[in-house]
CSV table of N, CA and C and ligand atoms in Angstrom, one decimal:
chain,number,residue,atom,x,y,z
A,269,MET,N,142.4,107.2,69.8
A,269,MET,CA,142.4,108.1,68.6
A,269,MET,C,141.3,107.6,67.7
A,270,SER,N,140.4,108.5,67.3
A,270,SER,CA,139.4,108.2,66.3
A,270,SER,C,140.0,108.2,64.9
A,271,PRO,N,139.4,107.3,64.0
A,271,PRO,CA,139.9,107.3,62.7
A,271,PRO,C,139.7,108.6,62.0
A,272,HIS,N,138.8,109.4,62.6
A,272,HIS,CA,138.5,110.7,62.0
A,272,HIS,C,139.4,111.8,62.4
A,273,ASP,N,140.4,111.5,63.2
A,273,ASP,CA,141.4,112.5,63.7
A,273,ASP,C,142.5,112.8,62.7
A,274,CYS,N,142.9,114.0,62.6
A,274,CYS,CA,144.1,114.4,61.9
A,274,CYS,C,145.2,113.8,62.5
A,275,ARG,N,146.1,113.3,61.8
A,275,ARG,CA,147.3,112.7,62.4
A,275,ARG,C,148.5,112.6,61.4
A,276,ILE,N,149.7,112.6,62.0
A,276,ILE,CA,150.9,112.3,61.2
A,276,ILE,C,151.0,110.8,60.9
A,277,ILE,N,151.2,110.5,59.7
A,277,ILE,CA,151.4,109.1,59.3
A,277,ILE,C,152.8,108.9,58.8
A,278,GLU,N,153.5,108.0,59.4
A,278,GLU,CA,154.9,107.8,59.0
A,278,GLU,C,154.9,106.7,57.9
A,279,LEU,N,155.6,107.0,56.9
A,279,LEU,CA,155.7,106.0,55.7
A,279,LEU,C,156.9,105.2,55.8
A,280,PRO,N,156.9,104.0,55.1
A,280,PRO,CA,158.1,103.2,55.1
A,280,PRO,C,159.2,104.0,54.5
A,281,LYS,N,160.4,103.7,55.0
A,281,LYS,CA,161.6,104.4,54.5
A,281,LYS,C,162.7,103.3,54.3
A,282,VAL,N,163.1,103.2,53.1
A,282,VAL,CA,164.1,102.2,52.8
A,282,VAL,C,165.4,102.9,52.7
A,283,GLU,N,166.2,102.8,53.7
A,283,GLU,CA,167.5,103.5,53.8
A,283,GLU,C,168.5,102.8,52.9
A,284,ASP,N,169.3,103.6,52.2
A,284,ASP,CA,170.2,103.0,51.3
A,284,ASP,C,171.3,104.0,51.1
A,285,PRO,N,172.6,103.5,51.0
A,285,PRO,CA,173.7,104.5,50.8
A,285,PRO,C,173.6,105.2,49.5
A,286,ARG,N,172.8,104.6,48.6
A,286,ARG,CA,172.6,105.2,47.2
A,286,ARG,C,171.5,106.3,47.3
A,287,GLY,N,170.9,106.4,48.4
A,287,GLY,CA,169.7,107.4,48.6
A,287,GLY,C,168.5,106.7,49.1
A,288,ASN,N,167.7,107.4,49.9
A,288,ASN,CA,166.6,106.7,50.5
A,288,ASN,C,165.3,106.7,49.6
A,289,LEU,N,164.4,105.8,50.0
A,289,LEU,CA,163.2,105.6,49.2
A,289,LEU,C,162.0,105.5,50.1
A,290,SER,N,161.0,106.2,49.9
A,290,SER,CA,159.7,106.1,50.7
A,290,SER,C,158.6,105.7,49.7
A,291,ILE,N,157.5,105.2,50.4
A,291,ILE,CA,156.4,104.6,49.6
A,291,ILE,C,155.1,105.0,50.2
A,292,VAL,N,154.1,105.2,49.4
A,292,VAL,CA,152.7,105.4,49.9
A,292,VAL,C,151.8,104.6,49.0
A,293,GLU,N,151.0,103.7,49.6
A,293,GLU,CA,150.0,102.9,48.9
A,293,GLU,C,148.6,103.2,49.4
A,294,GLU,N,147.7,103.4,48.5
A,294,GLU,CA,146.3,103.7,48.9
A,294,GLU,C,145.7,102.6,49.7
A,295,GLU,N,144.9,102.9,50.7
A,295,GLU,CA,144.2,102.0,51.6
A,295,GLU,C,145.1,101.0,52.3
A,296,CYS,N,146.4,101.5,52.4
A,296,CYS,CA,147.4,100.7,53.1
A,296,CYS,C,148.0,101.6,54.1
A,297,HIS,N,148.9,102.5,53.6
A,297,HIS,CA,149.5,103.5,54.5
A,297,HIS,C,148.6,104.6,54.8
A,298,ILE,N,147.7,105.0,53.8
A,298,ILE,CA,146.7,106.0,54.1
A,298,ILE,C,145.3,105.4,53.9
A,299,PRO,N,144.3,105.9,54.7
A,299,PRO,CA,143.0,105.2,54.8
A,299,PRO,C,142.1,105.5,53.7
A,300,PHE,N,142.5,105.8,52.5
A,300,PHE,CA,141.6,106.1,51.4
A,300,PHE,C,142.2,105.8,50.0
A,301,ARG,N,141.3,105.8,49.0
A,301,ARG,CA,141.8,105.6,47.6
A,301,ARG,C,142.2,106.9,47.1
A,302,ILE,N,143.2,106.9,46.3
A,302,ILE,CA,143.7,108.2,45.7
A,302,ILE,C,143.0,108.5,44.4
A,303,ALA,N,142.3,109.6,44.4
A,303,ALA,CA,141.6,110.0,43.1
A,303,ALA,C,142.4,111.0,42.4
A,304,ARG,N,143.3,111.7,43.1
A,304,ARG,CA,144.0,112.9,42.5
A,304,ARG,C,145.2,113.2,43.3
A,305,VAL,N,146.2,113.7,42.6
A,305,VAL,CA,147.5,114.2,43.2
A,305,VAL,C,147.7,115.6,42.7
A,306,TYR,N,148.0,116.5,43.6
A,306,TYR,CA,148.4,117.9,43.1
A,306,TYR,C,149.5,118.3,44.0
A,307,TRP,N,150.2,119.3,43.5
A,307,TRP,CA,151.4,119.8,44.3
A,307,TRP,C,151.4,121.3,44.3
A,308,ILE,N,152.0,121.9,45.3
A,308,ILE,CA,152.1,123.3,45.5
A,308,ILE,C,153.6,123.7,45.6
A,309,TYR,N,154.0,124.6,44.8
A,309,TYR,CA,155.5,124.9,44.7
A,309,TYR,C,155.6,126.4,44.3
A,310,ASP,N,156.9,126.9,44.3
A,310,ASP,CA,157.2,128.3,44.0
A,310,ASP,C,156.3,129.2,44.8
A,311,VAL,N,156.1,128.9,46.1
A,311,VAL,CA,155.3,129.8,46.9
A,311,VAL,C,156.2,130.9,47.4
A,312,PRO,N,155.8,132.2,47.1
A,312,PRO,CA,156.5,133.3,47.5
A,312,PRO,C,156.5,133.4,49.1
A,313,GLY,N,157.6,133.9,49.7
A,313,GLY,CA,157.7,134.1,51.1
A,313,GLY,C,156.4,134.7,51.7
A,314,GLY,N,156.0,134.2,52.8
A,314,GLY,CA,154.9,134.9,53.5
A,314,GLY,C,153.5,134.5,53.0
A,315,GLN,N,153.4,133.7,51.9
A,315,GLN,CA,152.1,133.4,51.4
A,315,GLN,C,151.4,132.3,52.2
A,316,VAL,N,150.1,132.3,52.2
A,316,VAL,CA,149.3,131.3,52.9
A,316,VAL,C,148.4,130.6,51.8
A,317,ARG,N,148.4,129.3,51.8
A,317,ARG,CA,147.6,128.5,50.9
A,317,ARG,C,146.5,127.8,51.7
A,318,GLY,N,145.4,127.4,51.0
A,318,GLY,CA,144.5,126.4,51.5
A,318,GLY,C,143.7,126.9,52.7
A,319,GLY,N,143.2,128.1,52.7
A,319,GLY,CA,142.3,128.5,53.8
A,319,GLY,C,140.9,128.1,53.4
A,320,HIS,N,140.6,126.8,53.7
A,320,HIS,CA,139.2,126.3,53.4
A,320,HIS,C,139.1,124.9,54.1
A,321,ALA,N,137.8,124.4,54.0
A,321,ALA,CA,137.6,123.0,54.5
A,321,ALA,C,137.0,122.3,53.3
A,322,PHE,N,137.0,121.0,53.4
A,322,PHE,CA,136.3,120.1,52.4
A,322,PHE,C,135.2,119.4,53.0
A,323,ARG,N,134.1,119.3,52.3
A,323,ARG,CA,133.0,118.5,52.8
A,323,ARG,C,133.3,117.0,52.8
A,324,LYS,N,133.8,116.5,51.7
A,324,LYS,CA,134.1,115.1,51.5
A,324,LYS,C,135.5,114.7,51.4
A,325,GLN,N,136.3,115.6,50.8
A,325,GLN,CA,137.7,115.2,50.5
A,325,GLN,C,138.5,114.9,51.7
A,326,GLN,N,139.2,113.7,51.7
A,326,GLN,CA,140.2,113.4,52.7
A,326,GLN,C,141.5,113.6,51.9
A,327,GLU,N,142.6,113.9,52.7
A,327,GLU,CA,143.8,114.2,52.0
A,327,GLU,C,145.0,113.8,52.9
A,328,PHE,N,146.1,113.6,52.2
A,328,PHE,CA,147.4,113.3,52.9
A,328,PHE,C,148.4,114.3,52.3
A,329,ILE,N,149.0,115.1,53.1
A,329,ILE,CA,149.9,116.1,52.7
A,329,ILE,C,151.4,115.8,53.1
A,330,VAL,N,152.3,115.9,52.1
A,330,VAL,CA,153.7,115.6,52.4
A,330,VAL,C,154.6,116.7,52.0
A,331,ALA,N,155.5,117.1,52.8
A,331,ALA,CA,156.6,118.0,52.3
A,331,ALA,C,157.6,117.2,51.6
A,332,LEU,N,157.5,117.1,50.3
A,332,LEU,CA,158.5,116.3,49.6
A,332,LEU,C,159.8,117.0,49.6
A,333,SER,N,159.8,118.3,49.7
A,333,SER,CA,161.1,119.0,49.8
A,333,SER,C,160.8,120.3,50.7
A,334,GLY,N,161.8,120.7,51.4
A,334,GLY,CA,161.7,121.9,52.2
A,334,GLY,C,160.7,121.7,53.4
A,335,SER,N,160.1,122.7,53.8
A,335,SER,CA,159.2,122.7,55.0
A,335,SER,C,158.1,123.7,54.9
A,336,PHE,N,157.0,123.4,55.6
A,336,PHE,CA,155.9,124.3,55.8
A,336,PHE,C,155.0,123.8,57.0
A,337,ASP,N,154.1,124.6,57.4
A,337,ASP,CA,153.2,124.2,58.5
A,337,ASP,C,151.8,124.0,58.0
A,338,VAL,N,151.1,123.1,58.6
A,338,VAL,CA,149.7,122.9,58.3
A,338,VAL,C,148.9,123.2,59.6
A,339,MET,N,148.0,124.2,59.5
A,339,MET,CA,147.2,124.4,60.7
A,339,MET,C,145.8,123.8,60.4
A,340,VAL,N,145.4,123.0,61.3
A,340,VAL,CA,144.1,122.3,61.2
A,340,VAL,C,143.2,122.7,62.3
A,341,ASP,N,141.9,122.9,62.0
A,341,ASP,CA,140.9,123.4,62.9
A,341,ASP,C,139.6,122.6,62.8
A,342,ASP,N,139.1,122.1,63.9
A,342,ASP,CA,137.9,121.3,63.8
A,342,ASP,C,136.7,122.1,64.3
A,343,GLY,N,136.9,123.4,64.4
A,343,GLY,CA,135.8,124.3,64.8
A,343,GLY,C,135.9,124.6,66.3
A,344,LYS,N,136.7,123.8,67.0
A,344,LYS,CA,136.8,124.1,68.4
A,344,LYS,C,138.3,124.3,68.7
A,345,THR,N,139.2,123.4,68.2
A,345,THR,CA,140.6,123.5,68.5
A,345,THR,C,141.4,123.6,67.3
A,346,ARG,N,142.5,124.4,67.4
A,346,ARG,CA,143.4,124.5,66.3
A,346,ARG,C,144.7,123.8,66.6
A,347,ARG,N,145.2,123.1,65.7
A,347,ARG,CA,146.5,122.4,65.9
A,347,ARG,C,147.4,122.7,64.7
A,348,ARG,N,148.7,122.8,65.0
A,348,ARG,CA,149.7,123.1,63.9
A,348,ARG,C,150.6,121.9,63.8
A,349,PHE,N,150.8,121.5,62.6
A,349,PHE,CA,151.8,120.4,62.3
A,349,PHE,C,152.9,121.0,61.4
A,350,ALA,N,154.1,120.7,61.8
A,350,ALA,CA,155.3,121.2,61.0
A,350,ALA,C,155.7,120.0,60.1
A,351,LEU,N,155.6,120.2,58.8
A,351,LEU,CA,156.0,119.1,57.9
A,351,LEU,C,157.4,119.5,57.3
A,352,ASN,N,158.3,118.6,57.4
A,352,ASN,CA,159.7,118.9,56.9
A,352,ASN,C,160.5,117.7,56.5
A,353,ARG,N,159.8,116.6,56.3
A,353,ARG,CA,160.5,115.4,55.9
A,353,ARG,C,159.7,114.7,54.8
A,354,SER,N,160.3,113.9,53.9
A,354,SER,CA,159.6,113.3,52.8
A,354,SER,C,159.1,111.9,53.2
A,355,TYR,N,159.3,111.4,54.4
A,355,TYR,CA,158.9,110.1,54.8
A,355,TYR,C,157.7,110.1,55.8
A,356,TYR,N,157.1,111.2,56.0
A,356,TYR,CA,155.8,111.2,56.7
A,356,TYR,C,155.0,112.4,56.2
A,357,GLY,N,153.7,112.3,56.5
A,357,GLY,CA,152.8,113.3,56.1
A,357,GLY,C,151.6,113.5,57.0
A,358,LEU,N,150.8,114.4,56.8
A,358,LEU,CA,149.6,114.7,57.6
A,358,LEU,C,148.4,114.2,56.9
A,359,TYR,N,147.6,113.3,57.6
A,359,TYR,CA,146.3,112.9,57.1
A,359,TYR,C,145.3,113.8,57.7
A,360,VAL,N,144.5,114.4,56.7
A,360,VAL,CA,143.4,115.3,57.1
A,360,VAL,C,142.1,114.8,56.6
A,361,PRO,N,141.3,114.3,57.6
A,361,PRO,CA,139.9,113.8,57.2
A,361,PRO,C,139.1,114.9,56.6
A,362,SER,N,137.9,114.6,56.1
A,362,SER,CA,137.0,115.7,55.7
A,362,SER,C,136.5,116.5,56.9
A,363,GLY,N,136.1,117.7,56.6
A,363,GLY,CA,135.5,118.5,57.6
A,363,GLY,C,136.4,119.3,58.5
A,364,TYR,N,137.7,119.4,58.2
A,364,TYR,CA,138.6,120.3,58.9
A,364,TYR,C,138.9,121.5,58.1
A,365,TRP,N,138.9,122.7,58.8
A,365,TRP,CA,139.5,123.9,58.2
A,365,TRP,C,141.0,123.7,58.2
A,366,ARG,N,141.7,124.0,57.1
A,366,ARG,CA,143.1,123.9,57.1
A,366,ARG,C,143.8,125.0,56.3
A,367,GLU,N,144.9,125.4,56.8
A,367,GLU,CA,145.7,126.4,56.2
A,367,GLU,C,147.2,126.0,56.1
A,368,MET,N,147.9,126.3,55.1
A,368,MET,CA,149.3,126.0,54.9
A,368,MET,C,150.1,127.2,54.8
A,369,GLU,N,151.2,127.3,55.7
A,369,GLU,CA,151.9,128.6,55.7
A,369,GLU,C,153.4,128.3,56.1
A,370,ASN,N,154.1,129.4,56.2
A,370,ASN,CA,155.6,129.3,56.5
A,370,ASN,C,156.3,128.4,55.6
A,371,PHE,N,156.0,128.5,54.3
A,371,PHE,CA,156.7,127.7,53.3
A,371,PHE,C,158.2,128.1,53.2
A,372,SER,N,159.1,127.2,53.2
A,372,SER,CA,160.5,127.5,53.0
A,372,SER,C,160.8,127.7,51.5
A,373,THR,N,161.9,128.3,51.2
A,373,THR,CA,162.3,128.5,49.8
A,373,THR,C,162.4,127.2,49.2
A,374,ASN,N,161.9,127.0,48.0
A,374,ASN,CA,161.9,125.8,47.2
A,374,ASN,C,161.2,124.6,47.8
A,375,SER,N,160.2,124.9,48.7
A,375,SER,CA,159.5,123.8,49.3
A,375,SER,C,158.5,123.2,48.2
A,376,LEU,N,158.2,122.0,48.4
A,376,LEU,CA,157.3,121.3,47.5
A,376,LEU,C,156.3,120.5,48.4
A,377,ALA,N,155.0,120.9,48.3
A,377,ALA,CA,153.9,120.2,49.0
A,377,ALA,C,153.2,119.3,48.1
A,378,VAL,N,153.1,118.1,48.3
A,378,VAL,CA,152.3,117.2,47.5
A,378,VAL,C,151.1,116.8,48.3
A,379,VAL,N,149.9,116.8,47.6
A,379,VAL,CA,148.6,116.5,48.3
A,379,VAL,C,148.0,115.3,47.6
A,380,LEU,N,147.8,114.2,48.3
A,380,LEU,CA,147.1,113.1,47.7
A,380,LEU,C,145.6,113.2,48.2
A,381,SER,N,144.7,113.2,47.3
A,381,SER,CA,143.3,113.5,47.6
A,381,SER,C,142.4,112.3,47.3
A,382,SER,N,141.4,112.2,48.1
A,382,SER,CA,140.4,111.0,47.9
A,382,SER,C,139.4,111.3,46.9
A,383,THR,N,139.3,112.6,46.4
A,383,THR,CA,138.3,112.9,45.4
A,383,THR,C,138.9,113.6,44.2
A,384,SER,N,138.2,113.7,43.1
A,384,SER,CA,138.6,114.5,42.0
A,384,SER,C,138.2,116.0,42.4
A,385,TYR,N,138.7,116.9,41.6
A,385,TYR,CA,138.4,118.3,41.9
A,385,TYR,C,136.9,118.7,41.8
A,386,GLU,N,136.3,119.2,42.8
A,386,GLU,CA,134.9,119.6,42.8
A,386,GLU,C,134.8,120.9,43.6
A,387,GLU,N,134.6,122.0,42.9
A,387,GLU,CA,134.5,123.3,43.7
A,387,GLU,C,133.4,123.2,44.7
A,388,GLU,N,132.3,122.4,44.5
A,388,GLU,CA,131.2,122.4,45.4
A,388,GLU,C,131.6,121.7,46.7
A,389,ASP,N,132.7,121.0,46.7
A,389,ASP,CA,133.2,120.3,47.9
A,389,ASP,C,133.9,121.3,48.9
A,390,TYR,N,134.2,122.5,48.4
A,390,TYR,CA,135.0,123.4,49.2
A,390,TYR,C,134.0,124.2,50.1
A,391,VAL,N,134.4,124.5,51.4
A,391,VAL,CA,133.8,125.5,52.2
A,391,VAL,C,134.8,126.6,52.4
A,392,ARG,N,134.6,127.7,51.7
A,392,ARG,CA,135.7,128.7,51.6
A,392,ARG,C,135.7,129.8,52.6
A,393,GLU,N,134.5,130.0,53.2
A,393,GLU,CA,134.4,131.1,54.2
A,393,GLU,C,134.4,130.4,55.6
A,394,TYR,N,135.2,131.0,56.5
A,394,TYR,CA,135.4,130.4,57.9
A,394,TYR,C,134.0,130.4,58.6
A,395,LYS,N,133.3,131.5,58.4
A,395,LYS,CA,131.9,131.5,59.1
A,395,LYS,C,131.0,130.4,58.6
A,396,ASP,N,131.1,130.1,57.3
A,396,ASP,CA,130.3,129.0,56.8
A,396,ASP,C,130.8,127.7,57.3
A,397,PHE,N,132.1,127.6,57.5
A,397,PHE,CA,132.7,126.3,58.1
A,397,PHE,C,132.1,126.1,59.5
A,398,LEU,N,132.1,127.2,60.3
A,398,LEU,CA,131.6,127.0,61.7
A,398,LEU,C,130.2,126.6,61.7
A,399,GLU,N,129.4,127.2,60.8
A,399,GLU,CA,128.0,126.8,60.7
A,399,GLU,C,127.8,125.4,60.2
A,400,TYR,N,128.6,125.0,59.2
A,400,TYR,CA,128.6,123.7,58.7
A,400,TYR,C,128.9,122.6,59.8
A,401,ASN,N,129.9,123.0,60.6
A,401,ASN,CA,130.3,122.2,61.7
A,401,ASN,C,129.2,122.1,62.8
A,402,ARG,N,128.6,123.2,63.1
A,402,ARG,CA,127.6,123.2,64.1
A,402,ARG,C,126.4,122.4,63.8
A,403,ASN,N,126.1,122.4,62.5
A,403,ASN,CA,125.0,121.6,62.0
A,403,ASN,C,125.3,120.1,61.8
A,404,GLY,N,126.6,119.8,62.1
A,404,GLY,CA,127.0,118.4,62.0
A,404,GLY,C,126.9,117.7,60.7
A,405,GLN,N,127.0,118.5,59.6
A,405,GLN,CA,126.8,118.0,58.2
A,405,GLN,C,128.2,117.6,57.6
B,251,LIG,P1,142.7,126.0,45.8
B,251,LIG,O1,142.4,124.6,46.3
B,251,LIG,O2,141.8,127.0,46.2
B,251,LIG,O3,144.2,126.4,46.4
B,251,LIG,P2,144.7,126.6,47.8
B,251,LIG,O4,143.6,126.1,48.7
B,251,LIG,O5,146.0,125.8,47.9
B,251,LIG,O6,145.0,128.1,48.0
B,251,LIG,O7,142.9,126.0,44.3
B,251,LIG,C1,143.4,127.1,43.6
B,251,LIG,C2,142.9,127.1,42.2
B,251,LIG,O8,143.3,126.0,41.5
B,251,LIG,C3,141.3,127.2,42.2
B,251,LIG,O9,140.9,128.2,41.3
B,251,LIG,C4,140.9,125.8,41.6
B,251,LIG,C5,142.2,125.3,40.9
B,251,LIG,N1,142.3,123.9,41.2
B,251,LIG,C6,142.0,123.0,40.2
B,251,LIG,O10,141.5,123.4,39.1
B,251,LIG,N2,142.1,121.6,40.4
B,251,LIG,C7,142.6,121.1,41.5
B,251,LIG,O11,142.7,119.9,41.7
B,251,LIG,C8,143.0,122.1,42.6
B,251,LIG,C9,143.5,121.6,43.9
B,251,LIG,C10,142.8,123.4,42.3
């Protein structure tokens, strides 16, 4: 597996009769420094979020509550990951098209990002993504 592959990363889980605890540390459990954290919530049924790619941003997506699917596309192959536990997440390197869908009621998606928000980092049109990918940029 290349370090540039999308993959599920399992986080430490400290099981306890008082309730479980999980941890994520930058450059330890995930392969980047965290510049920003954002979360997506109150998603109405049937809505799709995140139809875009990032030029630089790497991210780690966790379903802190509820469930949703993340579809990732490298320009050739599409893969779908179902996220439904708070002790693992999906690492998405830069350069993947990704969409988030099938949000359950009251789901909470938290995204740890390697960059601060920059609109110029987004590739928002799928045809531009394919071109970006073809040119290997
Ligand atoms: P966007 O990333 O396009 O949402 P999604 O891909 O989940 O559909 O962001 C939606 C809006 O929120 C967009 O207008 C920019 C704004 N935004 C920020 O201002 N800062 C941020 O860190 C993020 C993630 C979004």
